[in-house]
PDB file of C-alpha atoms in Angstrom:
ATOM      1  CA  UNK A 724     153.016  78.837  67.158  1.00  0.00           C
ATOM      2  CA  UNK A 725     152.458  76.675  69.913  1.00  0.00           C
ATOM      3  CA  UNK A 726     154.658  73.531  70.899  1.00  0.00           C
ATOM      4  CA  UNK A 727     153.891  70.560  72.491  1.00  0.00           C
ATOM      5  CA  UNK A 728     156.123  69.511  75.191  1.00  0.00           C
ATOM      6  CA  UNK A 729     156.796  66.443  76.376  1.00  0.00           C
ATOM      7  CA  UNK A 730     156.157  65.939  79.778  1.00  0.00           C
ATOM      8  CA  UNK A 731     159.059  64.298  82.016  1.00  0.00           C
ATOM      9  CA  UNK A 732     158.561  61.102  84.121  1.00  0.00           C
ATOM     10  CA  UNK A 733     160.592  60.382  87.029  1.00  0.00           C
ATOM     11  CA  UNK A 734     161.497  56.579  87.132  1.00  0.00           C
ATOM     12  CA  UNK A 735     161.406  56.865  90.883  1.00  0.00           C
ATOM     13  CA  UNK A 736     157.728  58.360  91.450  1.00  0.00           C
ATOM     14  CA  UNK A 737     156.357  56.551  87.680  1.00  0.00           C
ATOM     15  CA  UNK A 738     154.090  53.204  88.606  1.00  0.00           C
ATOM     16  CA  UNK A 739     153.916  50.122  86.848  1.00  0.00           C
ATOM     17  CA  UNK A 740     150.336  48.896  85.858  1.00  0.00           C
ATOM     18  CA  UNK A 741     150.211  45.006  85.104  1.00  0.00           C
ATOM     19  CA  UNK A 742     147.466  44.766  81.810  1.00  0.00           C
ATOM     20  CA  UNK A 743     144.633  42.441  82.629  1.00  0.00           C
ATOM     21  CA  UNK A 744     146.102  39.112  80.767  1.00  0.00           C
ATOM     22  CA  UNK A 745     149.633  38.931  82.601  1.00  0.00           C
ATOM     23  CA  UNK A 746     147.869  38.463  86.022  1.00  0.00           C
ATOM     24  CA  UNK A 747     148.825  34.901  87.292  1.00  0.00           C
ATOM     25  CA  UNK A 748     145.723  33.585  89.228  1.00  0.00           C
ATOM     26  CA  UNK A 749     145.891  30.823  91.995  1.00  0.00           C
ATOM     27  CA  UNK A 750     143.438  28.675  93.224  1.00  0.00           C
ATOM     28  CA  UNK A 751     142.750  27.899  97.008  1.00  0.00           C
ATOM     29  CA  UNK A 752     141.359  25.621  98.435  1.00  0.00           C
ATOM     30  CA  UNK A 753     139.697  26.618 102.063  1.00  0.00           C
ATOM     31  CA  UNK A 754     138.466  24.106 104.640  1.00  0.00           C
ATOM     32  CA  UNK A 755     135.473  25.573 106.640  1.00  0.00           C
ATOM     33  CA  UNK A 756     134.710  23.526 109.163  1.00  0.00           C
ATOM     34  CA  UNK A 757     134.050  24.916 112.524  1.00  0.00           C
ATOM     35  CA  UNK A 758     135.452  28.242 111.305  1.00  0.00           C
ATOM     36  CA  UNK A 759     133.034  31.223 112.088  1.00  0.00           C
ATOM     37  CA  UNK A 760     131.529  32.670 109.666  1.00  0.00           C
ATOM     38  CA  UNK A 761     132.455  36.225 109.270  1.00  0.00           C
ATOM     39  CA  UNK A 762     136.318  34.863 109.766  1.00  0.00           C
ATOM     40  CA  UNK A 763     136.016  32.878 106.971  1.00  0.00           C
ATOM     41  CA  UNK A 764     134.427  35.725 104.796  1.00  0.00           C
ATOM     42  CA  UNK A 765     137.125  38.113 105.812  1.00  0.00           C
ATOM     43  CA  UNK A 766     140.114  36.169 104.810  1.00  0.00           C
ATOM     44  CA  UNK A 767     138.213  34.733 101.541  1.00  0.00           C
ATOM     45  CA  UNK A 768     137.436  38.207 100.625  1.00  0.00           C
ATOM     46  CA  UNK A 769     140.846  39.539 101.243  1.00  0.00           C
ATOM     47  CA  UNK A 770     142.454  36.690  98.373  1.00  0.00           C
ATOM     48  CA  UNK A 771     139.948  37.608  96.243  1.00  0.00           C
ATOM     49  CA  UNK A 772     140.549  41.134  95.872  1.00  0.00           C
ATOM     50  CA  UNK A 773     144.277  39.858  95.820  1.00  0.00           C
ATOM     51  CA  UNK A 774     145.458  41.850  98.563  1.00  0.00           C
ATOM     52  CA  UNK A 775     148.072  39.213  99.766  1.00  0.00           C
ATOM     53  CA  UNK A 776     149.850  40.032  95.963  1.00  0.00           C
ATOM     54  CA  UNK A 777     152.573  42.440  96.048  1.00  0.00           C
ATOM     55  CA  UNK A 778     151.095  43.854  92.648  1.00  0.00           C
ATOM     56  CA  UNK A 779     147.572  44.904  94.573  1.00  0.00           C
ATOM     57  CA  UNK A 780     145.725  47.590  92.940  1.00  0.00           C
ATOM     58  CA  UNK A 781     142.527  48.589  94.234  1.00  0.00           C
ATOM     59  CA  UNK A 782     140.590  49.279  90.572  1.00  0.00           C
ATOM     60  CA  UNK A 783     142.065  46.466  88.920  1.00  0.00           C
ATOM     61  CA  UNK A 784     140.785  42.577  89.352  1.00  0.00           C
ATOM     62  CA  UNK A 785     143.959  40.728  90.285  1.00  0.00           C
ATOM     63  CA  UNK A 786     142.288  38.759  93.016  1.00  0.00           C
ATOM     64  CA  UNK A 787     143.131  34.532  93.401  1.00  0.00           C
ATOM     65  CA  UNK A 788     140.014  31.891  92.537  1.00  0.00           C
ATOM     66  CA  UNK A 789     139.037  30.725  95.896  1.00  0.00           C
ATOM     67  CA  UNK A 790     136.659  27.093  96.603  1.00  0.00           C
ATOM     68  CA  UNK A 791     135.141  26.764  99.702  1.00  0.00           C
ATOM     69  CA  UNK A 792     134.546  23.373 101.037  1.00  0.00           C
ATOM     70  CA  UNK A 793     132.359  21.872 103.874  1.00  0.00           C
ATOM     71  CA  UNK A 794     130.436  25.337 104.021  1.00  0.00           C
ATOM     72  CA  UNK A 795     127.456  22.653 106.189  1.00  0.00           C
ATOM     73  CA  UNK A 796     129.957  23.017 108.814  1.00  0.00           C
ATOM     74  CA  UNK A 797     130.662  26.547 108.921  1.00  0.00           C
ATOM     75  CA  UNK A 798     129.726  28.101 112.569  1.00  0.00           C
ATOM     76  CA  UNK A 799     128.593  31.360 114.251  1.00  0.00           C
ATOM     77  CA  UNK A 800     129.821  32.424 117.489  1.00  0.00           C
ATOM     78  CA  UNK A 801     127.568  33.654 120.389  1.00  0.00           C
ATOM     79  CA  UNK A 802     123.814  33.571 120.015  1.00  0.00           C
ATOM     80  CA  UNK A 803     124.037  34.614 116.364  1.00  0.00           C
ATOM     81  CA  UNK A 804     122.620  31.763 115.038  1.00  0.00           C
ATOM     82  CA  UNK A 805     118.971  32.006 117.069  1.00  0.00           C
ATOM     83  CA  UNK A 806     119.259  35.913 117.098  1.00  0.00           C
ATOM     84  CA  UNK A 807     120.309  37.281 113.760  1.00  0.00           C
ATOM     85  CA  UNK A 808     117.856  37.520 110.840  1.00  0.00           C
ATOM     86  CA  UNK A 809     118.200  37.073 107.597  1.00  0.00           C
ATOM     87  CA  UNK A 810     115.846  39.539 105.713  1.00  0.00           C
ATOM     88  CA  UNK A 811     115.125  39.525 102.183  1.00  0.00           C
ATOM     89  CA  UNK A 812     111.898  40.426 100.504  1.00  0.00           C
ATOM     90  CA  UNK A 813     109.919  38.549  97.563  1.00  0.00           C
ATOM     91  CA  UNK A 814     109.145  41.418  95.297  1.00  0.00           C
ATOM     92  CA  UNK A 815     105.422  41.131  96.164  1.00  0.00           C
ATOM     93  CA  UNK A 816     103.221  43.768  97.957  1.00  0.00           C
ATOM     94  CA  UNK A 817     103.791  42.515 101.899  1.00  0.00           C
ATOM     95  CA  UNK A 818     106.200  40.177 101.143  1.00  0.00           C
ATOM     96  CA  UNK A 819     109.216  41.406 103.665  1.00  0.00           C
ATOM     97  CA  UNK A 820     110.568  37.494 105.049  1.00  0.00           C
ATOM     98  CA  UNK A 821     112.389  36.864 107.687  1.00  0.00           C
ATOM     99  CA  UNK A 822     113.970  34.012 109.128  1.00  0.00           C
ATOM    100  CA  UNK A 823     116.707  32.954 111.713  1.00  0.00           C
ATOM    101  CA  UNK A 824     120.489  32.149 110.323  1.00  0.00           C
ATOM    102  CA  UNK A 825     120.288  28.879 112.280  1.00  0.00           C
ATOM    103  CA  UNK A 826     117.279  27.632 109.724  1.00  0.00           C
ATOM    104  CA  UNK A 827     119.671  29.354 106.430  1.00  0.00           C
ATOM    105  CA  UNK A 828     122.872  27.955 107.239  1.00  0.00           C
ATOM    106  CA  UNK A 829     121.214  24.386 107.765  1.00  0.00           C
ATOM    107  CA  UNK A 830     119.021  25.030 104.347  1.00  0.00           C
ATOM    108  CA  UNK A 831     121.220  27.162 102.130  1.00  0.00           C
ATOM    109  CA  UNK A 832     124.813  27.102 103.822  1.00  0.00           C
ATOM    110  CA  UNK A 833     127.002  27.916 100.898  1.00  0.00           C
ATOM    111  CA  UNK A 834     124.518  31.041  99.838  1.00  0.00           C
ATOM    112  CA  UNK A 835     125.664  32.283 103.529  1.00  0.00           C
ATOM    113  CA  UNK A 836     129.033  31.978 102.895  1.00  0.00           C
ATOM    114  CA  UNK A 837     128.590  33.676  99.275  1.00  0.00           C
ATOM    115  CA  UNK A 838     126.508  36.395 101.097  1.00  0.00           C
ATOM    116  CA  UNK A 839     128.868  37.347 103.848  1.00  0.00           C
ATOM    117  CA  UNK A 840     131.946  37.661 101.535  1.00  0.00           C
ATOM    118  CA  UNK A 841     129.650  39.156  98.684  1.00  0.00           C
ATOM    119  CA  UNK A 842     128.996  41.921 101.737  1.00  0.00           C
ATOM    120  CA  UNK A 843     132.882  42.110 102.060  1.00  0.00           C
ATOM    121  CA  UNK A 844     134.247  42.632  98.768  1.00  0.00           C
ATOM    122  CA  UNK A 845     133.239  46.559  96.563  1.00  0.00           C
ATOM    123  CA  UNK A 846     130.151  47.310  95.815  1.00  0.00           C
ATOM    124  CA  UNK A 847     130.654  48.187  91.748  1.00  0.00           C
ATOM    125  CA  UNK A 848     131.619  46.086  88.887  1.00  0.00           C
ATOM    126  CA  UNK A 849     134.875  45.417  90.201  1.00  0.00           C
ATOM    127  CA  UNK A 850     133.226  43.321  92.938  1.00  0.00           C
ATOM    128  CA  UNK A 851     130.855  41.687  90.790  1.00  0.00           C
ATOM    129  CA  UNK A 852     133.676  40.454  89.047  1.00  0.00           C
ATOM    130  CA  UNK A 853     135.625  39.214  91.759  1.00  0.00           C
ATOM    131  CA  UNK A 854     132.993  37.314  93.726  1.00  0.00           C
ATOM    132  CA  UNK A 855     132.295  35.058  90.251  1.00  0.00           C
ATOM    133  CA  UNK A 856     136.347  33.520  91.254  1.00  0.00           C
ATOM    134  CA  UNK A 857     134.583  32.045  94.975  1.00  0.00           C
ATOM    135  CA  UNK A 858     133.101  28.268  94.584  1.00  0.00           C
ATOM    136  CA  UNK A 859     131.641  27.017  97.367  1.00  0.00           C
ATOM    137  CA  UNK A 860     130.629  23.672  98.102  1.00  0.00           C
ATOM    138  CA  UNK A 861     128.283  21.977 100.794  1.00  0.00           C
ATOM    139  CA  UNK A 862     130.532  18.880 100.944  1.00  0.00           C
ATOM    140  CA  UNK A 863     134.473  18.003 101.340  1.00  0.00           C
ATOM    141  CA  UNK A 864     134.254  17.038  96.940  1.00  0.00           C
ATOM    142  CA  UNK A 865     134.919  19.452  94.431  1.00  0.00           C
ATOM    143  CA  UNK A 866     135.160  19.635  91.187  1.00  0.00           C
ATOM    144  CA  UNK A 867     138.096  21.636  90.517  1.00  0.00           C
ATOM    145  CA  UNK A 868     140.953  19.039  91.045  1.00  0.00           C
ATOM    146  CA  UNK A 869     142.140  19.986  87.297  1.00  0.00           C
ATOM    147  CA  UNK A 870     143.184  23.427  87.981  1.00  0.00           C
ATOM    148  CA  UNK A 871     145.707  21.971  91.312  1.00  0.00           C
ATOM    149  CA  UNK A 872     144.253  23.914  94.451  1.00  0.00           C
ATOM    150  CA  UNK A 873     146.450  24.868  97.274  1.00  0.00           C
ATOM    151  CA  UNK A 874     145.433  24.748 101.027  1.00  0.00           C
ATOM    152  CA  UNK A 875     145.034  28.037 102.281  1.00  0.00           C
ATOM    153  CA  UNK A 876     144.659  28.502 105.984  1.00  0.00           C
ATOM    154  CA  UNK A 877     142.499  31.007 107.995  1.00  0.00           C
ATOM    155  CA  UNK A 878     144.317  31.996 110.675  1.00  0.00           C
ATOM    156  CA  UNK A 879     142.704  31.529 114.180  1.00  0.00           C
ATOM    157  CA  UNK A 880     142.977  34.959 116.728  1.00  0.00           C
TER     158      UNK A 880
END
């Protein structure tokens, strides 16, 4: 007859897993004027996976809401801005486009700051997730005052 034993845990090597609901989510509030780009995307990326927390887990969602404001103002250092290219292609036969980051950031300035931390954060479900918690806004007005943002610095090097 066989018997099921119960298999010991050691409180010292035994982790503690947070469920989904007892998470307590922030919200930040990030100023990006004149702060280069890939900076900014860094940092941003790095709350929203919620690597500052002290309960971090790398295949669990317990990432901060972040909101992004004056992304018109956001720079890039060196001769990025006439040099790099920002390909992307139409979904027609021949239709590859480029075009310089100078002409997206002044057109489309807060899909470049969604696309550079979008290209920082896991590529899976666990990264769609956590770029749906960035808001970004052209202007210094938002529209989250309700939820009581807190200033959140990127620090210069």
């Amino acid at each position: 007859m066989k018997t099921l034993m119960a298999k010991k845990i050691d409180s010292r090597s035994a982790d503690y897993k947070i469920g989904d609901k007892e998470y307590k989510r922030n919200w930040y509030v990030v100023d990006a004027a004149d702060v280069p780009l890939g900076r900014l995307a860094s940092q941003v990326a790095m709350v929203l996976k919620g690597k500052r927390k002290p309960e971090y887990t790398p295949n669990a969602d317990v990432g901060d809401y972040v909101i992004v404001i004056n992304s018109d103002k956001v720079v890039l250092t060196g001769n990025k801005a006439d040099k790099k290219l920002r390909t992307y292609y139409t979904g027609y036969m021949g239709g590859l486009k480029q075009e310089k980051y100078s002409k997206f950031l002044l057109e489309n300035s807060d899909k470049a700051v969604i696309k550079a931390v979008k290209g920082m954060l896991p590529k899976n479900s666990l990264g769609r997730a956590m770029i749906k918690k960035l808001k970004v806004c052209k202007t210094a007005e938002h529209k989250h005052e309700a939820q009581q943002p807190q200033p959140l610095e990127i620090e210069k090097r």
